[in-house]
Amino acid sequence: MKRKPLLLVAAMMTANAAMAAVNETEQKTDSTANDQWALPEVVVTGTRNAVDVRHLPMTVNVIGRQKLVEQHQSSVLPTVMQQVPGLFITSRSMMGYGVSTGAAGGINMRGITGGAGQLMVLIDGHPQYQGIYGHPISDSYQTLMAERVEVLRGPASVLYGSNAMGGVLNIVTRKNPVGRDAVSTNIVVGAGSYGTVQTEASNQVRSGRFSSTVAAQYNRTDNHRPHMGFEQYGGYLNLGYDINAHWNAYVDANITHFNASYPGAESKPMFDADQWITRGVVSAALENHYGRTNGALSVYSNFGRHKIDDGTADAAKPTARYFRSKDALTGISWYQSAQLFEGNRLTVGIDYQHIYGNAYYTSKQTGEVLETPNKQSGKSYRNEIAGYMDFRQDLTPWLTVDAGVRLDNHSITGTEWVPQAGVVVRPIDTGEAKAMVSKGFRNPTMREMYLYPPSNTDLKPERLWNYELSWRHRLSDFTYGANVFYIKGDNMIQTVPVDGKPRNVNTGEIENWGLELELKYPVFSYFNVIFNSSYLHMKNKVVAAPEMMDYLGLDFRQGKWFATLGLQHIRNLYTAVGDAEDKENFTLLNASVSFAAMKNLSLWARGENLLWEKYEINQGYPMPRATLMAGVDLKF
């Protein structure tokens, strides 16, 4: 695709607004942008318990709710991709990712792909993936439930086990509204290009020890191609209760249903390729908070029901059956973190998961379950139990060491040891250097072992090692950071010919290295600038893993006005590899603006691909040119 280097350079002269570093106190104040930059980043993803990220050897990015909602995106993923260097998410339309053949929503970080189940999405630290295919379902990750998103770059298998070999994206849900005896309600309505409509309503209550968050949404669009409609509705509920000063409990649920149509590649259109998908998450937790120790016991279930018409290339010859599947990942998680002595933090935990998947076909006419040859149907039950420990010690005011290990047992593939170790050096009060070595792994999925002819019951876990060095420096006016990493992995599961037939085997390798840069800079009193960039070198090329990504933008906030301008340049995005290798280069300009017209009413507008770029992310699926959305935001 045509590159626009002059536009990229011009945008770099002005570019994007850096949102404040996020911590748990961020929700308790409406600070100015400069005040927010001074806040320490407190995260939970890298260690289970809340900790200052300056004492962790791993790299964690935090995107707070203010940043997630300011562009009025119904999904967290577009915003997260802008804010995290090296993270790329595939797309094929204005709204909706879909599932199955031709789907988008693939999450890729450092050349490690969630589409293969190598990168994990968490909700409040609980694993979320499809129990048969092992990959995230991207249409489930809605802004209405998110208080913040924490992204850990690099393996997180010590804490989260299988599928976290490339990193994790943890959605921390909305809980414990600010203030006592407070009630707040928010309604957002928007409409725009291609018959697109997005609506969301939420209510938060705090009354004494009780708190609640209730949210619902409805979204739909025709999208920019025939037979590409998308419709989604769902809701989120959280109920919390502070038992006393040291104990609290909550229950929550998030349900989404979407209907999506698959149009096929532009050169090979499909008809009646429709999908009806329901995904849900329910969980309950009991948490304790003391001066020297804190922890939690939680139970959760991530489940789905899928009905798919594979469609036909000939509209006169419709299919006679539906593909259906049911899956559930149900688990129990316990951890306790304690300070044993000065400067120490020890975290121990136990995880148990029961993973269920059932794939089958039914007749369109009768609804009966059909007998299918060649392993097109299958059912699987798998169990996984693990114990882990992480030990962190401040040896001096400027030196911290960290070491962790996980012993993970899978009912099919057996036992896996997972170690990690790191060190943090703080030579100055405002900067730290980090070094990290960590192992990641992924157990084979039900599909790879039992479903379809390439399946192989002898598969072993995939494994990789990640080596990383980083530096971060916070000056009075801006923050910058740099990471270099090297990834070496083997036992990757690939489908190759064996005795003339395709078969899944542990034969692939990963060898990637790269560089990631970040910069946040407040300009004057009304502007913030953000810049991030990543370079990725892959020995073995991977689809949907760009070699270079740059993001620049400018936020303006003054009085009743807020505006953001963002420019993203993607270079050498592989849409096909091997003999048919193909790659794309493109530059996207996005903008949004809002105006507080009244005390409780704001008007907003958003434009995407304003350079009218012609490009593809999934091969054969051209993306829409410029699109517009506008609406109102009511707060009570």
JSON list of C-alpha atoms in Angstrom, two decimals, residues 128-269:
[
{"chain": "A", "resi": 128, "resn": "GLN", "atom": "CA", "xyz": [-10.76, -16.13, 29.15]},
{"chain": "A", "resi": 129, "resn": "TYR", "atom": "CA", "xyz": [-10.52, -18.27, 26.04]},
{"chain": "A", "resi": 130, "resn": "GLN", "atom": "CA", "xyz": [-12.61, -20.54, 23.87]},
{"chain": "A", "resi": 131, "resn": "GLY", "atom": "CA", "xyz": [-12.44, -24.04, 25.38]},
{"chain": "A", "resi": 132, "resn": "ILE", "atom": "CA", "xyz": [-12.20, -25.90, 22.06]},
{"chain": "A", "resi": 133, "resn": "TYR", "atom": "CA", "xyz": [-9.93, -23.68, 19.98]},
{"chain": "A", "resi": 134, "resn": "GLY", "atom": "CA", "xyz": [-8.03, -22.00, 22.82]},
{"chain": "A", "resi": 135, "resn": "HIS", "atom": "CA", "xyz": [-8.16, -18.43, 21.49]},
{"chain": "A", "resi": 136, "resn": "PRO", "atom": "CA", "xyz": [-9.72, -15.23, 22.86]},
{"chain": "A", "resi": 137, "resn": "ILE", "atom": "CA", "xyz": [-13.16, -14.09, 21.63]},
{"chain": "A", "resi": 138, "resn": "SER", "atom": "CA", "xyz": [-12.51, -10.41, 20.96]},
{"chain": "A", "resi": 139, "resn": "ASP", "atom": "CA", "xyz": [-16.13, -9.27, 20.72]},
{"chain": "A", "resi": 140, "resn": "SER", "atom": "CA", "xyz": [-16.45, -10.10, 24.44]},
{"chain": "A", "resi": 141, "resn": "TYR", "atom": "CA", "xyz": [-14.07, -7.40, 25.68]},
{"chain": "A", "resi": 142, "resn": "GLN", "atom": "CA", "xyz": [-16.34, -4.40, 26.05]},
{"chain": "A", "resi": 143, "resn": "THR", "atom": "CA", "xyz": [-15.55, -0.98, 27.48]},
{"chain": "A", "resi": 144, "resn": "LEU", "atom": "CA", "xyz": [-18.72, -0.94, 29.59]},
{"chain": "A", "resi": 145, "resn": "MET", "atom": "CA", "xyz": [-17.19, -3.42, 32.10]},
{"chain": "A", "resi": 146, "resn": "ALA", "atom": "CA", "xyz": [-13.60, -2.09, 32.21]},
{"chain": "A", "resi": 147, "resn": "GLU", "atom": "CA", "xyz": [-12.15, 0.10, 34.95]},
{"chain": "A", "resi": 148, "resn": "ARG", "atom": "CA", "xyz": [-8.71, -0.27, 33.41]},
{"chain": "A", "resi": 149, "resn": "VAL", "atom": "CA", "xyz": [-6.67, -2.62, 31.23]},
{"chain": "A", "resi": 150, "resn": "GLU", "atom": "CA", "xyz": [-3.21, -3.85, 32.22]},
{"chain": "A", "resi": 151, "resn": "VAL", "atom": "CA", "xyz": [-0.98, -5.38, 29.56]},
{"chain": "A", "resi": 152, "resn": "LEU", "atom": "CA", "xyz": [2.03, -7.46, 30.61]},
{"chain": "A", "resi": 153, "resn": "ARG", "atom": "CA", "xyz": [4.48, -7.81, 27.73]},
{"chain": "A", "resi": 154, "resn": "GLY", "atom": "CA", "xyz": [6.32, -11.11, 27.84]},
{"chain": "A", "resi": 155, "resn": "PRO", "atom": "CA", "xyz": [5.54, -14.52, 29.39]},
{"chain": "A", "resi": 156, "resn": "ALA", "atom": "CA", "xyz": [3.23, -14.57, 32.42]},
{"chain": "A", "resi": 157, "resn": "SER", "atom": "CA", "xyz": [2.94, -18.34, 32.77]},
{"chain": "A", "resi": 158, "resn": "VAL", "atom": "CA", "xyz": [4.28, -18.39, 36.34]},
{"chain": "A", "resi": 159, "resn": "LEU", "atom": "CA", "xyz": [1.12, -16.63, 37.55]},
{"chain": "A", "resi": 160, "resn": "TYR", "atom": "CA", "xyz": [-1.39, -17.58, 34.85]},
{"chain": "A", "resi": 161, "resn": "GLY", "atom": "CA", "xyz": [-0.26, -20.88, 33.39]},
{"chain": "A", "resi": 162, "resn": "SER", "atom": "CA", "xyz": [-0.90, -22.18, 29.89]},
{"chain": "A", "resi": 163, "resn": "ASN", "atom": "CA", "xyz": [-1.70, -19.71, 27.08]},
{"chain": "A", "resi": 164, "resn": "ALA", "atom": "CA", "xyz": [0.09, -16.82, 28.82]},
{"chain": "A", "resi": 165, "resn": "MET", "atom": "CA", "xyz": [3.36, -17.64, 27.04]},
{"chain": "A", "resi": 166, "resn": "GLY", "atom": "CA", "xyz": [3.45, -14.37, 25.09]},
{"chain": "A", "resi": 167, "resn": "GLY", "atom": "CA", "xyz": [1.89, -12.09, 27.69]},
{"chain": "A", "resi": 168, "resn": "VAL", "atom": "CA", "xyz": [-1.50, -11.17, 29.08]},
{"chain": "A", "resi": 169, "resn": "LEU", "atom": "CA", "xyz": [-4.11, -8.48, 28.64]},
{"chain": "A", "resi": 170, "resn": "ASN", "atom": "CA", "xyz": [-5.98, -8.15, 31.94]},
{"chain": "A", "resi": 171, "resn": "ILE", "atom": "CA", "xyz": [-9.33, -6.32, 32.03]},
{"chain": "A", "resi": 172, "resn": "VAL", "atom": "CA", "xyz": [-9.92, -5.07, 35.57]},
{"chain": "A", "resi": 173, "resn": "THR", "atom": "CA", "xyz": [-13.66, -4.61, 35.94]},
{"chain": "A", "resi": 174, "resn": "ARG", "atom": "CA", "xyz": [-15.60, -1.70, 37.44]},
{"chain": "A", "resi": 175, "resn": "LYS", "atom": "CA", "xyz": [-16.12, -2.07, 41.19]},
{"chain": "A", "resi": 176, "resn": "ASN", "atom": "CA", "xyz": [-16.47, 0.04, 44.33]},
{"chain": "A", "resi": 177, "resn": "PRO", "atom": "CA", "xyz": [-17.75, 3.38, 43.01]},
{"chain": "A", "resi": 178, "resn": "VAL", "atom": "CA", "xyz": [-16.18, 6.48, 44.46]},
{"chain": "A", "resi": 179, "resn": "GLY", "atom": "CA", "xyz": [-17.71, 8.12, 47.52]},
{"chain": "A", "resi": 180, "resn": "ARG", "atom": "CA", "xyz": [-20.24, 7.20, 50.17]},
{"chain": "A", "resi": 181, "resn": "ASP", "atom": "CA", "xyz": [-23.96, 7.11, 49.47]},
{"chain": "A", "resi": 182, "resn": "ALA", "atom": "CA", "xyz": [-23.33, 8.16, 45.88]},
{"chain": "A", "resi": 183, "resn": "VAL", "atom": "CA", "xyz": [-25.29, 7.33, 42.74]},
{"chain": "A", "resi": 184, "resn": "SER", "atom": "CA", "xyz": [-24.10, 7.97, 39.19]},
{"chain": "A", "resi": 185, "resn": "THR", "atom": "CA", "xyz": [-25.67, 7.16, 35.83]},
{"chain": "A", "resi": 186, "resn": "ASN", "atom": "CA", "xyz": [-24.15, 7.42, 32.37]},
{"chain": "A", "resi": 187, "resn": "ILE", "atom": "CA", "xyz": [-25.87, 7.03, 28.98]},
{"chain": "A", "resi": 188, "resn": "VAL", "atom": "CA", "xyz": [-23.99, 7.14, 25.67]},
{"chain": "A", "resi": 189, "resn": "VAL", "atom": "CA", "xyz": [-25.72, 7.04, 22.29]},
{"chain": "A", "resi": 190, "resn": "GLY", "atom": "CA", "xyz": [-24.04, 7.34, 18.90]},
{"chain": "A", "resi": 191, "resn": "ALA", "atom": "CA", "xyz": [-24.69, 6.75, 15.20]},
{"chain": "A", "resi": 192, "resn": "GLY", "atom": "CA", "xyz": [-22.64, 6.98, 12.05]},
{"chain": "A", "resi": 193, "resn": "SER", "atom": "CA", "xyz": [-21.40, 5.47, 8.80]},
{"chain": "A", "resi": 194, "resn": "TYR", "atom": "CA", "xyz": [-22.95, 2.32, 7.32]},
{"chain": "A", "resi": 195, "resn": "GLY", "atom": "CA", "xyz": [-25.98, 2.37, 9.59]},
{"chain": "A", "resi": 196, "resn": "THR", "atom": "CA", "xyz": [-23.82, 1.98, 12.68]},
{"chain": "A", "resi": 197, "resn": "VAL", "atom": "CA", "xyz": [-25.44, 2.50, 16.07]},
{"chain": "A", "resi": 198, "resn": "GLN", "atom": "CA", "xyz": [-23.83, 2.16, 19.49]},
{"chain": "A", "resi": 199, "resn": "THR", "atom": "CA", "xyz": [-25.57, 2.61, 22.82]},
{"chain": "A", "resi": 200, "resn": "GLU", "atom": "CA", "xyz": [-24.53, 2.07, 26.41]},
{"chain": "A", "resi": 201, "resn": "ALA", "atom": "CA", "xyz": [-26.09, 2.77, 29.78]},
{"chain": "A", "resi": 202, "resn": "SER", "atom": "CA", "xyz": [-24.52, 2.25, 33.19]},
{"chain": "A", "resi": 203, "resn": "ASN", "atom": "CA", "xyz": [-25.41, 2.95, 36.81]},
{"chain": "A", "resi": 204, "resn": "GLN", "atom": "CA", "xyz": [-23.16, 2.85, 39.87]},
{"chain": "A", "resi": 205, "resn": "VAL", "atom": "CA", "xyz": [-24.32, 2.98, 43.48]},
{"chain": "A", "resi": 206, "resn": "ARG", "atom": "CA", "xyz": [-22.40, 3.26, 46.72]},
{"chain": "A", "resi": 207, "resn": "SER", "atom": "CA", "xyz": [-24.45, 2.99, 49.89]},
{"chain": "A", "resi": 208, "resn": "GLY", "atom": "CA", "xyz": [-22.59, 2.32, 53.10]},
{"chain": "A", "resi": 209, "resn": "ARG", "atom": "CA", "xyz": [-20.77, -0.98, 52.70]},
{"chain": "A", "resi": 210, "resn": "PHE", "atom": "CA", "xyz": [-22.69, -1.95, 49.57]},
{"chain": "A", "resi": 211, "resn": "SER", "atom": "CA", "xyz": [-21.73, -1.07, 46.01]},
{"chain": "A", "resi": 212, "resn": "SER", "atom": "CA", "xyz": [-23.10, -1.99, 42.60]},
{"chain": "A", "resi": 213, "resn": "THR", "atom": "CA", "xyz": [-22.36, -1.44, 38.95]},
{"chain": "A", "resi": 214, "resn": "VAL", "atom": "CA", "xyz": [-24.94, -2.28, 36.28]},
{"chain": "A", "resi": 215, "resn": "ALA", "atom": "CA", "xyz": [-24.34, -1.68, 32.57]},
{"chain": "A", "resi": 216, "resn": "ALA", "atom": "CA", "xyz": [-26.02, -2.66, 29.31]},
{"chain": "A", "resi": 217, "resn": "GLN", "atom": "CA", "xyz": [-25.32, -2.05, 25.64]},
{"chain": "A", "resi": 218, "resn": "TYR", "atom": "CA", "xyz": [-26.68, -2.49, 22.13]},
{"chain": "A", "resi": 219, "resn": "ASN", "atom": "CA", "xyz": [-24.55, -2.08, 18.98]},
{"chain": "A", "resi": 220, "resn": "ARG", "atom": "CA", "xyz": [-25.22, -2.77, 15.33]},
{"chain": "A", "resi": 221, "resn": "THR", "atom": "CA", "xyz": [-23.88, -1.97, 11.87]},
{"chain": "A", "resi": 222, "resn": "ASP", "atom": "CA", "xyz": [-24.28, -2.96, 8.22]},
{"chain": "A", "resi": 223, "resn": "ASN", "atom": "CA", "xyz": [-20.52, -2.47, 7.70]},
{"chain": "A", "resi": 224, "resn": "HIS", "atom": "CA", "xyz": [-19.03, -1.49, 4.35]},
{"chain": "A", "resi": 225, "resn": "ARG", "atom": "CA", "xyz": [-19.59, -4.71, 2.37]},
{"chain": "A", "resi": 226, "resn": "PRO", "atom": "CA", "xyz": [-22.70, -6.74, 1.58]},
{"chain": "A", "resi": 227, "resn": "HIS", "atom": "CA", "xyz": [-23.41, -9.69, 3.90]},
{"chain": "A", "resi": 228, "resn": "MET", "atom": "CA", "xyz": [-21.24, -8.20, 6.66]},
{"chain": "A", "resi": 229, "resn": "GLY", "atom": "CA", "xyz": [-23.79, -7.08, 9.22]},
{"chain": "A", "resi": 230, "resn": "PHE", "atom": "CA", "xyz": [-23.06, -7.19, 12.93]},
{"chain": "A", "resi": 231, "resn": "GLU", "atom": "CA", "xyz": [-25.37, -6.89, 15.94]},
{"chain": "A", "resi": 232, "resn": "GLN", "atom": "CA", "xyz": [-24.48, -7.16, 19.62]},
{"chain": "A", "resi": 233, "resn": "TYR", "atom": "CA", "xyz": [-26.20, -6.77, 22.95]},
{"chain": "A", "resi": 234, "resn": "GLY", "atom": "CA", "xyz": [-25.20, -7.61, 26.48]},
{"chain": "A", "resi": 235, "resn": "GLY", "atom": "CA", "xyz": [-24.69, -6.43, 30.01]},
{"chain": "A", "resi": 236, "resn": "TYR", "atom": "CA", "xyz": [-22.45, -6.33, 33.05]},
{"chain": "A", "resi": 237, "resn": "LEU", "atom": "CA", "xyz": [-23.33, -6.61, 36.74]},
{"chain": "A", "resi": 238, "resn": "ASN", "atom": "CA", "xyz": [-21.13, -6.27, 39.81]},
{"chain": "A", "resi": 239, "resn": "LEU", "atom": "CA", "xyz": [-22.33, -6.40, 43.42]},
{"chain": "A", "resi": 240, "resn": "GLY", "atom": "CA", "xyz": [-19.84, -5.72, 46.20]},
{"chain": "A", "resi": 241, "resn": "TYR", "atom": "CA", "xyz": [-19.95, -5.63, 49.99]},
{"chain": "A", "resi": 242, "resn": "ASP", "atom": "CA", "xyz": [-17.32, -4.49, 52.49]},
{"chain": "A", "resi": 243, "resn": "ILE", "atom": "CA", "xyz": [-17.69, -6.96, 55.35]},
{"chain": "A", "resi": 244, "resn": "ASN", "atom": "CA", "xyz": [-15.36, -4.94, 57.58]},
{"chain": "A", "resi": 245, "resn": "ALA", "atom": "CA", "xyz": [-12.15, -2.94, 57.30]},
{"chain": "A", "resi": 246, "resn": "HIS", "atom": "CA", "xyz": [-10.19, -6.04, 56.22]},
{"chain": "A", "resi": 247, "resn": "TRP", "atom": "CA", "xyz": [-12.60, -8.21, 54.25]},
{"chain": "A", "resi": 248, "resn": "ASN", "atom": "CA", "xyz": [-14.80, -7.61, 51.20]},
{"chain": "A", "resi": 249, "resn": "ALA", "atom": "CA", "xyz": [-16.70, -9.77, 48.75]},
{"chain": "A", "resi": 250, "resn": "TYR", "atom": "CA", "xyz": [-18.12, -9.34, 45.26]},
{"chain": "A", "resi": 251, "resn": "VAL", "atom": "CA", "xyz": [-20.00, -11.23, 42.59]},
{"chain": "A", "resi": 252, "resn": "ASP", "atom": "CA", "xyz": [-20.16, -10.20, 38.97]},
{"chain": "A", "resi": 253, "resn": "ALA", "atom": "CA", "xyz": [-21.39, -11.36, 35.58]},
{"chain": "A", "resi": 254, "resn": "ASN", "atom": "CA", "xyz": [-20.78, -10.27, 32.02]},
{"chain": "A", "resi": 255, "resn": "ILE", "atom": "CA", "xyz": [-22.90, -11.63, 29.17]},
{"chain": "A", "resi": 256, "resn": "THR", "atom": "CA", "xyz": [-22.71, -10.70, 25.49]},
{"chain": "A", "resi": 257, "resn": "HIS", "atom": "CA", "xyz": [-24.51, -12.08, 22.44]},
{"chain": "A", "resi": 258, "resn": "PHE", "atom": "CA", "xyz": [-23.63, -11.14, 18.90]},
{"chain": "A", "resi": 259, "resn": "ASN", "atom": "CA", "xyz": [-24.82, -12.04, 15.43]},
{"chain": "A", "resi": 260, "resn": "ALA", "atom": "CA", "xyz": [-22.24, -11.66, 12.69]},
{"chain": "A", "resi": 261, "resn": "SER", "atom": "CA", "xyz": [-22.20, -12.35, 8.97]},
{"chain": "A", "resi": 262, "resn": "TYR", "atom": "CA", "xyz": [-19.08, -13.49, 7.13]},
{"chain": "A", "resi": 263, "resn": "PRO", "atom": "CA", "xyz": [-18.89, -12.06, 3.58]},
{"chain": "A", "resi": 264, "resn": "GLY", "atom": "CA", "xyz": [-15.91, -14.10, 2.40]},
{"chain": "A", "resi": 265, "resn": "ALA", "atom": "CA", "xyz": [-12.86, -12.62, 0.73]},
{"chain": "A", "resi": 266, "resn": "GLU", "atom": "CA", "xyz": [-13.65, -9.93, -1.83]},
{"chain": "A", "resi": 267, "resn": "SER", "atom": "CA", "xyz": [-12.59, -12.24, -4.67]},
{"chain": "A", "resi": 268, "resn": "LYS", "atom": "CA", "xyz": [-14.61, -15.17, -3.26]},
{"chain": "A", "resi": 269, "resn": "PRO", "atom": "CA", "xyz": [-17.85, -13.84, -1.73]}
]
